[in-house]
Short mmCIF file of N, CA and C in Angstrom, two decimals:
data_model
loop_
_atom_site.label_atom_id
_atom_site.label_comp_id
_atom_site.label_asym_id
_atom_site.label_seq_id
_atom_site.Cartn_x
_atom_site.Cartn_y
_atom_site.Cartn_z
N MET M 288 51.20 11.93 -8.83
CA MET M 288 51.40 12.63 -10.08
C MET M 288 51.21 14.12 -9.81
N THR M 289 52.19 14.91 -10.19
CA THR M 289 52.12 16.35 -9.95
C THR M 289 51.21 17.01 -10.97
N GLU M 290 50.88 18.25 -10.71
CA GLU M 290 50.03 19.02 -11.62
C GLU M 290 50.72 19.21 -12.97
N ALA M 291 52.03 19.39 -12.94
CA ALA M 291 52.78 19.55 -14.20
C ALA M 291 52.73 18.26 -15.01
N ASP M 292 52.86 17.11 -14.34
CA ASP M 292 52.77 15.83 -15.05
C ASP M 292 51.38 15.63 -15.64
N ARG M 293 50.35 16.01 -14.89
CA ARG M 293 48.98 15.90 -15.41
C ARG M 293 48.80 16.78 -16.64
N PHE M 294 49.36 17.99 -16.57
CA PHE M 294 49.26 18.92 -17.69
C PHE M 294 49.94 18.35 -18.92
N LEU M 295 51.18 17.84 -18.76
CA LEU M 295 51.91 17.28 -19.89
C LEU M 295 51.21 16.04 -20.43
N ASP M 296 50.65 15.21 -19.55
CA ASP M 296 49.92 14.04 -19.98
C ASP M 296 48.68 14.43 -20.79
N ALA M 297 47.98 15.46 -20.33
CA ALA M 297 46.79 15.92 -21.06
C ALA M 297 47.18 16.48 -22.42
N ARG M 298 48.30 17.19 -22.50
CA ARG M 298 48.76 17.73 -23.79
C ARG M 298 49.13 16.59 -24.75
N ARG M 299 49.76 15.55 -24.22
CA ARG M 299 50.09 14.40 -25.07
C ARG M 299 48.82 13.74 -25.60
N LYS M 300 47.81 13.62 -24.73
CA LYS M 300 46.54 13.03 -25.16
C LYS M 300 45.86 13.89 -26.21
N GLN M 301 45.93 15.23 -26.04
CA GLN M 301 45.35 16.13 -27.02
C GLN M 301 46.04 15.98 -28.37
N ALA M 302 47.36 15.91 -28.35
CA ALA M 302 48.11 15.76 -29.59
C ALA M 302 47.78 14.42 -30.25
N ALA M 303 47.69 13.36 -29.44
CA ALA M 303 47.37 12.04 -29.99
C ALA M 303 45.95 12.03 -30.57
N THR M 304 45.02 12.68 -29.91
CA THR M 304 43.64 12.75 -30.40
C THR M 304 43.58 13.51 -31.72
N ALA M 305 44.27 14.63 -31.78
CA ALA M 305 44.28 15.41 -33.01
C ALA M 305 44.93 14.62 -34.14
N GLN M 306 46.03 13.91 -33.85
CA GLN M 306 46.70 13.11 -34.87
C GLN M 306 45.80 11.97 -35.32
N TYR M 307 45.09 11.34 -34.40
CA TYR M 307 44.17 10.26 -34.75
C TYR M 307 43.09 10.78 -35.70
N ALA M 308 42.56 11.97 -35.40
CA ALA M 308 41.52 12.54 -36.25
C ALA M 308 42.06 12.83 -37.65
N LEU M 309 43.31 13.27 -37.74
CA LEU M 309 43.90 13.53 -39.05
C LEU M 309 44.17 12.23 -39.82
N ASP M 310 44.58 11.19 -39.10
CA ASP M 310 44.89 9.93 -39.75
C ASP M 310 43.64 9.14 -40.15
N HIS M 311 42.50 9.38 -39.48
CA HIS M 311 41.27 8.63 -39.74
C HIS M 311 40.09 9.59 -39.98
N PRO M 312 40.13 10.37 -41.06
CA PRO M 312 39.05 11.34 -41.28
C PRO M 312 37.72 10.69 -41.64
N GLU M 313 37.74 9.44 -42.09
CA GLU M 313 36.49 8.79 -42.48
C GLU M 313 35.64 8.35 -41.30
N GLU M 314 36.25 8.24 -40.12
CA GLU M 314 35.50 7.83 -38.93
C GLU M 314 34.76 9.02 -38.33
N THR M 315 33.67 8.74 -37.68
CA THR M 315 32.97 9.81 -36.99
C THR M 315 33.72 10.16 -35.72
N TYR M 316 33.63 11.39 -35.29
CA TYR M 316 34.37 11.84 -34.13
C TYR M 316 33.74 11.37 -32.82
N SER M 317 32.51 10.90 -32.88
CA SER M 317 31.86 10.49 -31.64
C SER M 317 32.44 9.17 -31.12
N ARG M 318 33.09 8.39 -31.98
CA ARG M 318 33.66 7.12 -31.57
C ARG M 318 35.18 7.27 -31.44
N GLN M 319 35.65 7.46 -30.23
CA GLN M 319 37.07 7.60 -29.97
C GLN M 319 37.61 6.30 -29.38
N PRO M 320 38.86 5.95 -29.66
CA PRO M 320 39.45 4.77 -29.01
C PRO M 320 39.53 4.99 -27.51
N ASP M 321 39.61 3.87 -26.77
CA ASP M 321 39.66 3.95 -25.31
C ASP M 321 40.83 4.77 -24.81
N ALA M 322 41.91 4.82 -25.54
CA ALA M 322 43.09 5.56 -25.10
C ALA M 322 42.82 7.06 -25.02
N TYR M 323 41.78 7.55 -25.68
CA TYR M 323 41.52 8.97 -25.73
C TYR M 323 40.38 9.41 -24.81
N LYS M 324 39.81 8.47 -24.06
CA LYS M 324 38.72 8.82 -23.15
C LYS M 324 39.28 9.46 -21.89
N ALA M 325 38.49 10.33 -21.29
CA ALA M 325 38.93 11.01 -20.06
C ALA M 325 39.05 10.00 -18.94
N THR M 326 40.09 10.14 -18.16
CA THR M 326 40.27 9.26 -17.01
C THR M 326 39.44 9.77 -15.85
N ALA M 327 39.29 8.92 -14.84
CA ALA M 327 38.52 9.33 -13.66
C ALA M 327 39.20 10.49 -12.96
N ASP M 328 40.54 10.58 -13.04
CA ASP M 328 41.27 11.66 -12.41
C ASP M 328 40.93 13.02 -13.04
N GLU M 329 40.69 13.04 -14.37
CA GLU M 329 40.36 14.29 -15.05
C GLU M 329 38.95 14.76 -14.72
N GLN M 330 38.09 13.85 -14.25
CA GLN M 330 36.71 14.21 -13.96
C GLN M 330 36.49 14.47 -12.48
N SER M 331 37.52 14.39 -11.66
CA SER M 331 37.39 14.56 -10.22
C SER M 331 37.39 16.03 -9.85
N VAL M 332 37.22 16.31 -8.56
CA VAL M 332 37.17 17.69 -8.09
C VAL M 332 38.44 18.46 -8.43
N PRO M 333 39.68 17.88 -8.27
CA PRO M 333 40.85 18.63 -8.70
C PRO M 333 40.79 19.01 -10.18
N GLY M 334 40.06 18.22 -10.97
CA GLY M 334 39.86 18.56 -12.37
C GLY M 334 39.10 19.86 -12.55
N TRP M 335 38.40 20.28 -11.50
CA TRP M 335 37.69 21.55 -11.56
C TRP M 335 38.66 22.71 -11.66
N PHE M 336 39.89 22.52 -11.17
CA PHE M 336 40.87 23.60 -11.16
C PHE M 336 41.83 23.52 -12.33
N ALA M 337 41.72 22.49 -13.15
CA ALA M 337 42.61 22.33 -14.30
C ALA M 337 42.19 23.31 -15.39
N LEU M 338 43.17 23.88 -16.06
CA LEU M 338 42.90 24.84 -17.12
C LEU M 338 43.00 24.21 -18.50
N HIS M 339 43.03 22.89 -18.58
CA HIS M 339 43.11 22.21 -19.87
C HIS M 339 41.88 21.34 -20.03
N GLY M 340 41.62 20.96 -21.26
CA GLY M 340 40.48 20.11 -21.54
C GLY M 340 39.25 20.91 -21.95
N ARG M 341 38.13 20.20 -22.07
CA ARG M 341 36.89 20.81 -22.53
C ARG M 341 35.73 20.34 -21.66
N ILE M 342 34.73 21.19 -21.52
CA ILE M 342 33.46 20.79 -20.91
C ILE M 342 32.33 21.30 -21.80
N GLY M 343 31.25 20.57 -21.83
CA GLY M 343 30.11 20.94 -22.64
C GLY M 343 29.20 21.94 -21.94
N ARG M 344 28.15 22.34 -22.64
CA ARG M 344 27.22 23.34 -22.10
C ARG M 344 26.54 22.89 -20.82
N GLN M 345 26.07 21.65 -20.77
CA GLN M 345 25.35 21.17 -19.60
C GLN M 345 26.27 21.13 -18.38
N THR M 346 27.45 20.59 -18.54
CA THR M 346 28.41 20.54 -17.43
C THR M 346 28.76 21.94 -16.97
N TYR M 347 28.99 22.84 -17.92
CA TYR M 347 29.32 24.23 -17.61
C TYR M 347 28.20 24.87 -16.79
N PHE M 348 26.97 24.69 -17.25
CA PHE M 348 25.83 25.29 -16.57
C PHE M 348 25.69 24.74 -15.15
N LEU M 349 25.78 23.43 -15.00
CA LEU M 349 25.62 22.82 -13.68
C LEU M 349 26.73 23.22 -12.72
N ARG M 350 27.96 23.28 -13.20
CA ARG M 350 29.06 23.70 -12.34
C ARG M 350 28.93 25.16 -11.93
N MET M 351 28.58 26.02 -12.86
CA MET M 351 28.42 27.44 -12.52
C MET M 351 27.24 27.64 -11.57
N LEU M 352 26.17 26.86 -11.74
CA LEU M 352 25.04 26.92 -10.84
C LEU M 352 25.45 26.50 -9.43
N LEU M 353 26.21 25.42 -9.32
CA LEU M 353 26.68 24.95 -8.02
C LEU M 353 27.58 25.99 -7.35
N ILE M 354 28.49 26.58 -8.10
CA ILE M 354 29.38 27.62 -7.56
C ILE M 354 28.56 28.82 -7.09
N SER M 355 27.56 29.22 -7.87
CA SER M 355 26.73 30.37 -7.51
C SER M 355 25.90 30.10 -6.26
N ILE M 356 25.34 28.91 -6.16
CA ILE M 356 24.54 28.56 -4.98
C ILE M 356 25.43 28.54 -3.74
N CYS M 357 26.61 27.93 -3.84
CA CYS M 357 27.53 27.91 -2.70
C CYS M 357 27.94 29.33 -2.30
N GLY M 358 28.18 30.19 -3.28
CA GLY M 358 28.53 31.58 -2.99
C GLY M 358 27.39 32.33 -2.32
N ALA M 359 26.16 32.11 -2.77
CA ALA M 359 25.02 32.78 -2.16
C ALA M 359 24.81 32.31 -0.72
N VAL M 360 24.97 31.02 -0.48
CA VAL M 360 24.82 30.49 0.88
C VAL M 360 25.92 31.05 1.78
N ALA M 361 27.15 31.10 1.27
CA ALA M 361 28.26 31.66 2.05
C ALA M 361 28.01 33.14 2.36
N ALA M 362 27.54 33.89 1.39
CA ALA M 362 27.25 35.31 1.62
C ALA M 362 26.14 35.48 2.65
N TRP M 363 25.13 34.65 2.57
CA TRP M 363 24.03 34.72 3.53
C TRP M 363 24.53 34.42 4.95
N LEU M 364 25.35 33.37 5.08
CA LEU M 364 25.86 33.02 6.40
C LEU M 364 26.77 34.11 6.97
N ILE M 365 27.62 34.68 6.14
CA ILE M 365 28.49 35.77 6.60
C ILE M 365 27.66 36.98 6.98
N SER M 366 26.66 37.31 6.18
CA SER M 366 25.79 38.45 6.49
C SER M 366 25.04 38.22 7.80
N LEU M 367 24.57 37.01 8.00
CA LEU M 367 23.86 36.68 9.24
C LEU M 367 24.79 36.84 10.43
N TRP M 368 26.00 36.31 10.31
CA TRP M 368 26.97 36.43 11.39
C TRP M 368 27.34 37.89 11.64
N PHE M 369 27.58 38.63 10.55
CA PHE M 369 27.97 40.03 10.69
C PHE M 369 26.85 40.86 11.29
N GLY M 370 25.62 40.63 10.83
CA GLY M 370 24.49 41.40 11.36
C GLY M 370 24.26 41.14 12.83
N THR M 371 24.38 39.89 13.23
CA THR M 371 24.22 39.55 14.65
C THR M 371 25.34 40.16 15.48
N THR M 372 26.56 40.08 15.00
CA THR M 372 27.70 40.64 15.72
C THR M 372 27.58 42.15 15.82
N LEU M 373 27.17 42.78 14.73
CA LEU M 373 27.04 44.24 14.73
C LEU M 373 25.94 44.70 15.67
N GLU M 374 24.82 43.99 15.66
CA GLU M 374 23.70 44.36 16.52
C GLU M 374 24.05 44.23 18.00
N VAL M 375 24.79 43.20 18.34
CA VAL M 375 25.17 42.98 19.73
C VAL M 375 26.23 43.98 20.19
N SER M 376 27.14 44.36 19.30
CA SER M 376 28.25 45.21 19.69
C SER M 376 27.92 46.71 19.70
N MET M 377 26.87 47.12 19.01
CA MET M 377 26.53 48.56 18.94
C MET M 377 25.59 48.93 20.10
N PRO M 378 25.65 50.19 20.53
CA PRO M 378 24.74 50.64 21.59
C PRO M 378 23.28 50.60 21.11
N ASP M 379 22.37 50.55 22.06
CA ASP M 379 20.94 50.54 21.72
C ASP M 379 20.58 51.81 20.97
N ASN M 380 19.54 51.73 20.14
CA ASN M 380 19.01 52.83 19.35
C ASN M 380 20.01 53.38 18.33
N THR M 381 20.94 52.57 17.89
CA THR M 381 21.88 52.97 16.85
C THR M 381 21.30 52.58 15.50
N ASP M 382 21.33 53.52 14.55
CA ASP M 382 20.84 53.24 13.20
C ASP M 382 21.90 52.43 12.46
N LEU M 383 21.57 51.18 12.15
CA LEU M 383 22.51 50.28 11.52
C LEU M 383 22.35 50.20 10.01
N SER M 384 21.46 51.00 9.42
CA SER M 384 21.17 50.87 8.00
C SER M 384 22.40 51.16 7.14
N PHE M 385 23.19 52.17 7.50
CA PHE M 385 24.38 52.49 6.73
C PHE M 385 25.40 51.34 6.83
N PHE M 386 25.61 50.84 8.03
CA PHE M 386 26.59 49.78 8.23
C PHE M 386 26.20 48.51 7.49
N THR M 387 24.94 48.14 7.56
CA THR M 387 24.50 46.90 6.93
C THR M 387 24.54 47.00 5.40
N ALA M 388 24.16 48.17 4.86
CA ALA M 388 24.22 48.33 3.40
C ALA M 388 25.67 48.28 2.91
N TYR M 389 26.55 48.98 3.59
CA TYR M 389 27.96 48.99 3.21
C TYR M 389 28.58 47.60 3.39
N ALA M 390 28.26 46.94 4.47
CA ALA M 390 28.80 45.62 4.73
C ALA M 390 28.28 44.60 3.71
N GLY M 391 27.02 44.73 3.32
CA GLY M 391 26.46 43.81 2.33
C GLY M 391 27.20 43.89 1.01
N ILE M 392 27.52 45.10 0.58
CA ILE M 392 28.28 45.27 -0.67
C ILE M 392 29.65 44.63 -0.53
N GLN M 393 30.30 44.86 0.60
CA GLN M 393 31.64 44.31 0.82
C GLN M 393 31.61 42.78 0.88
N ILE M 394 30.59 42.22 1.49
CA ILE M 394 30.48 40.76 1.59
C ILE M 394 30.29 40.15 0.21
N TYR M 395 29.42 40.72 -0.60
CA TYR M 395 29.20 40.17 -1.93
C TYR M 395 30.41 40.34 -2.83
N LEU M 396 31.16 41.43 -2.68
CA LEU M 396 32.41 41.58 -3.42
C LEU M 396 33.43 40.54 -2.98
N LEU M 397 33.50 40.29 -1.69
CA LEU M 397 34.43 39.29 -1.17
C LEU M 397 34.08 37.89 -1.69
N ILE M 398 32.81 37.54 -1.65
CA ILE M 398 32.39 36.23 -2.13
C ILE M 398 32.64 36.11 -3.64
N GLY M 399 32.37 37.17 -4.38
CA GLY M 399 32.65 37.16 -5.82
C GLY M 399 34.13 36.97 -6.11
N PHE M 400 34.97 37.63 -5.34
CA PHE M 400 36.41 37.49 -5.50
C PHE M 400 36.87 36.08 -5.14
N LEU M 401 36.34 35.52 -4.06
CA LEU M 401 36.75 34.19 -3.63
C LEU M 401 36.23 33.08 -4.54
N SER M 402 35.18 33.35 -5.32
CA SER M 402 34.65 32.33 -6.22
C SER M 402 35.40 32.26 -7.55
N GLN M 403 36.27 33.22 -7.82
CA GLN M 403 36.99 33.23 -9.10
C GLN M 403 37.87 32.01 -9.34
N PRO M 404 38.59 31.49 -8.32
CA PRO M 404 39.38 30.28 -8.60
C PRO M 404 38.53 29.08 -9.02
N PHE M 405 37.25 29.10 -8.73
CA PHE M 405 36.36 28.03 -9.15
C PHE M 405 35.76 28.31 -10.53
N MET M 406 35.48 29.58 -10.82
CA MET M 406 34.80 29.94 -12.06
C MET M 406 35.75 30.04 -13.27
N ILE M 407 36.93 30.59 -13.07
CA ILE M 407 37.84 30.80 -14.20
C ILE M 407 38.18 29.50 -14.93
N PRO M 408 38.51 28.41 -14.23
CA PRO M 408 38.79 27.18 -14.98
C PRO M 408 37.58 26.64 -15.75
N GLN M 409 36.37 26.83 -15.21
CA GLN M 409 35.18 26.34 -15.91
C GLN M 409 34.96 27.13 -17.20
N VAL M 410 35.12 28.44 -17.12
CA VAL M 410 34.95 29.27 -18.32
C VAL M 410 36.05 28.95 -19.33
N THR M 411 37.27 28.74 -18.84
CA THR M 411 38.38 28.41 -19.74
C THR M 411 38.09 27.11 -20.49
N LYS M 412 37.63 26.08 -19.78
CA LYS M 412 37.34 24.81 -20.43
C LYS M 412 36.14 24.92 -21.38
N ARG M 413 35.18 25.77 -21.03
CA ARG M 413 34.04 25.98 -21.93
C ARG M 413 34.49 26.69 -23.20
N LEU M 414 35.39 27.66 -23.06
CA LEU M 414 35.94 28.33 -24.24
C LEU M 414 36.76 27.36 -25.07
N HIS M 415 37.47 26.45 -24.42
CA HIS M 415 38.20 25.43 -25.15
C HIS M 415 37.24 24.56 -25.96
N ASP M 416 36.05 24.28 -25.43
CA ASP M 416 35.06 23.52 -26.17
C ASP M 416 34.62 24.26 -27.42
N LEU M 417 34.68 25.58 -27.38
CA LEU M 417 34.35 26.40 -28.54
C LEU M 417 35.57 26.65 -29.42
N ASN M 418 36.68 25.97 -29.12
CA ASN M 418 37.95 26.11 -29.83
C ASN M 418 38.49 27.54 -29.74
N MET M 419 38.37 28.11 -28.56
CA MET M 419 38.86 29.46 -28.30
C MET M 419 39.81 29.42 -27.10
N SER M 420 40.71 30.36 -27.06
CA SER M 420 41.64 30.46 -25.94
C SER M 420 40.90 30.92 -24.69
N GLY M 421 41.38 30.52 -23.53
CA GLY M 421 40.79 30.95 -22.26
C GLY M 421 40.93 32.44 -22.02
N TRP M 422 41.87 33.08 -22.70
CA TRP M 422 42.06 34.52 -22.53
C TRP M 422 40.86 35.33 -23.02
N TYR M 423 40.01 34.73 -23.83
CA TYR M 423 38.82 35.44 -24.31
C TYR M 423 37.86 35.80 -23.18
N GLN M 424 38.00 35.17 -22.02
CA GLN M 424 37.11 35.52 -20.92
C GLN M 424 37.36 36.93 -20.40
N LEU M 425 38.44 37.54 -20.81
CA LEU M 425 38.66 38.95 -20.47
C LEU M 425 37.61 39.85 -21.12
N LEU M 426 36.95 39.34 -22.16
CA LEU M 426 35.87 40.11 -22.79
C LEU M 426 34.69 40.30 -21.83
N PHE M 427 34.60 39.47 -20.79
CA PHE M 427 33.53 39.63 -19.81
C PHE M 427 33.61 40.99 -19.12
N CYS M 428 34.78 41.58 -19.10
CA CYS M 428 34.98 42.87 -18.41
C CYS M 428 34.51 44.05 -19.23
N VAL M 429 34.28 43.85 -20.52
CA VAL M 429 33.80 44.95 -21.38
C VAL M 429 32.29 45.05 -21.21
N PRO M 430 31.77 46.25 -20.85
CA PRO M 430 30.37 46.35 -20.42
C PRO M 430 29.32 45.66 -21.29
N LEU M 431 29.03 46.09 -22.47
CA LEU M 431 27.95 45.48 -23.26
C LEU M 431 28.41 44.22 -23.97
N ILE M 432 29.62 44.24 -24.47
CA ILE M 432 30.16 43.07 -25.17
C ILE M 432 30.28 41.89 -24.20
N GLY M 433 30.63 42.17 -22.96
CA GLY M 433 30.77 41.11 -21.96
C GLY M 433 29.47 40.35 -21.74
N LEU M 434 28.36 41.08 -21.65
CA LEU M 434 27.06 40.43 -21.46
C LEU M 434 26.71 39.54 -22.65
N LEU M 435 26.93 40.05 -23.85
CA LEU M 435 26.66 39.25 -25.05
C LEU M 435 27.59 38.04 -25.13
N PHE M 436 28.84 38.23 -24.72
CA PHE M 436 29.79 37.12 -24.76
C PHE M 436 29.44 36.04 -23.74
N ILE M 437 28.92 36.44 -22.58
CA ILE M 437 28.46 35.47 -21.58
C ILE M 437 27.36 34.59 -22.18
N LEU M 438 26.43 35.20 -22.88
CA LEU M 438 25.35 34.45 -23.52
C LEU M 438 25.89 33.53 -24.62
N PHE M 439 26.86 34.02 -25.37
CA PHE M 439 27.48 33.22 -26.42
C PHE M 439 28.15 31.98 -25.83
N VAL M 440 28.92 32.17 -24.77
CA VAL M 440 29.63 31.06 -24.13
C VAL M 440 28.63 30.05 -23.55
N ALA M 441 27.55 30.54 -22.99
CA ALA M 441 26.59 29.65 -22.35
C ALA M 441 25.77 28.83 -23.35
N PHE M 442 25.45 29.40 -24.51
CA PHE M 442 24.50 28.75 -25.40
C PHE M 442 25.06 28.23 -26.72
N GLN M 443 26.25 28.64 -27.10
CA GLN M 443 26.83 28.19 -28.37
C GLN M 443 27.26 26.73 -28.26
N PRO M 444 26.85 25.87 -29.19
CA PRO M 444 27.31 24.48 -29.15
C PRO M 444 28.82 24.40 -29.33
N GLY M 445 29.43 23.42 -28.70
CA GLY M 445 30.87 23.24 -28.81
C GLY M 445 31.27 22.69 -30.16
N THR M 446 32.57 22.67 -30.40
CA THR M 446 33.11 22.13 -31.64
C THR M 446 32.86 20.62 -31.69
N ALA M 447 32.35 20.15 -32.81
CA ALA M 447 32.12 18.71 -32.97
C ALA M 447 33.45 18.01 -33.18
N GLY M 448 33.66 16.94 -32.44
CA GLY M 448 34.88 16.18 -32.58
C GLY M 448 36.05 16.85 -31.88
N PRO M 449 37.24 16.31 -32.06
CA PRO M 449 38.42 16.89 -31.43
C PRO M 449 38.73 18.27 -32.00
N ASN M 450 39.29 19.11 -31.18
CA ASN M 450 39.77 20.40 -31.65
C ASN M 450 41.15 20.64 -31.06
N ASN M 451 41.61 21.87 -31.08
CA ASN M 451 42.96 22.17 -30.58
C ASN M 451 43.13 21.89 -29.09
N TYR M 452 42.05 21.71 -28.37
CA TYR M 452 42.12 21.57 -26.91
C TYR M 452 41.72 20.19 -26.40
N GLY M 453 41.52 19.24 -27.29
CA GLY M 453 41.23 17.89 -26.84
C GLY M 453 40.02 17.28 -27.53
N ALA M 454 39.66 16.11 -27.01
CA ALA M 454 38.53 15.37 -27.56
C ALA M 454 37.21 15.99 -27.12
N GLN M 455 36.17 15.70 -27.86
CA GLN M 455 34.85 16.22 -27.53
C GLN M 455 34.38 15.64 -26.21
N PRO M 456 33.87 16.49 -25.30
CA PRO M 456 33.38 15.97 -24.02
C PRO M 456 32.15 15.11 -24.22
N HIS M 457 31.93 14.19 -23.27
CA HIS M 457 30.80 13.27 -23.37
C HIS M 457 29.53 13.97 -22.99
#
């Protein structure tokens, strides 16, 4: 099944879930028919890169924590390799403080850039849980508003029941 087929299938499920909620308003949203439950494929690692669906606060926090830990370990390993390589390649009595400070900034920028394909889908799905478009994550770039918006995304409870982006996550 291609990524496009998965996307179209997820959209069909979202539409069916929303229609079910409209047709049965007397039922609670916590009890969904089996046809609307997430499949194992949607919960797998490739699902980490999908830009559709919803994730709750706990899942969001744990995934972002895992991505951050992996990034920190990668930065540490690269710094260790770079520092050892630099020390061996430079003449004795060379002051390496400028090189190491500059390289450290570059390494952390590189790791931050490389972690974006993992973080953007998680934030998008968390915003979907809040019934907001994924484009709202551009607010993270605004200095003070971005910090407040990060806290809002992390701590605001998601929409109860189905919303425009699918069924409520478990």
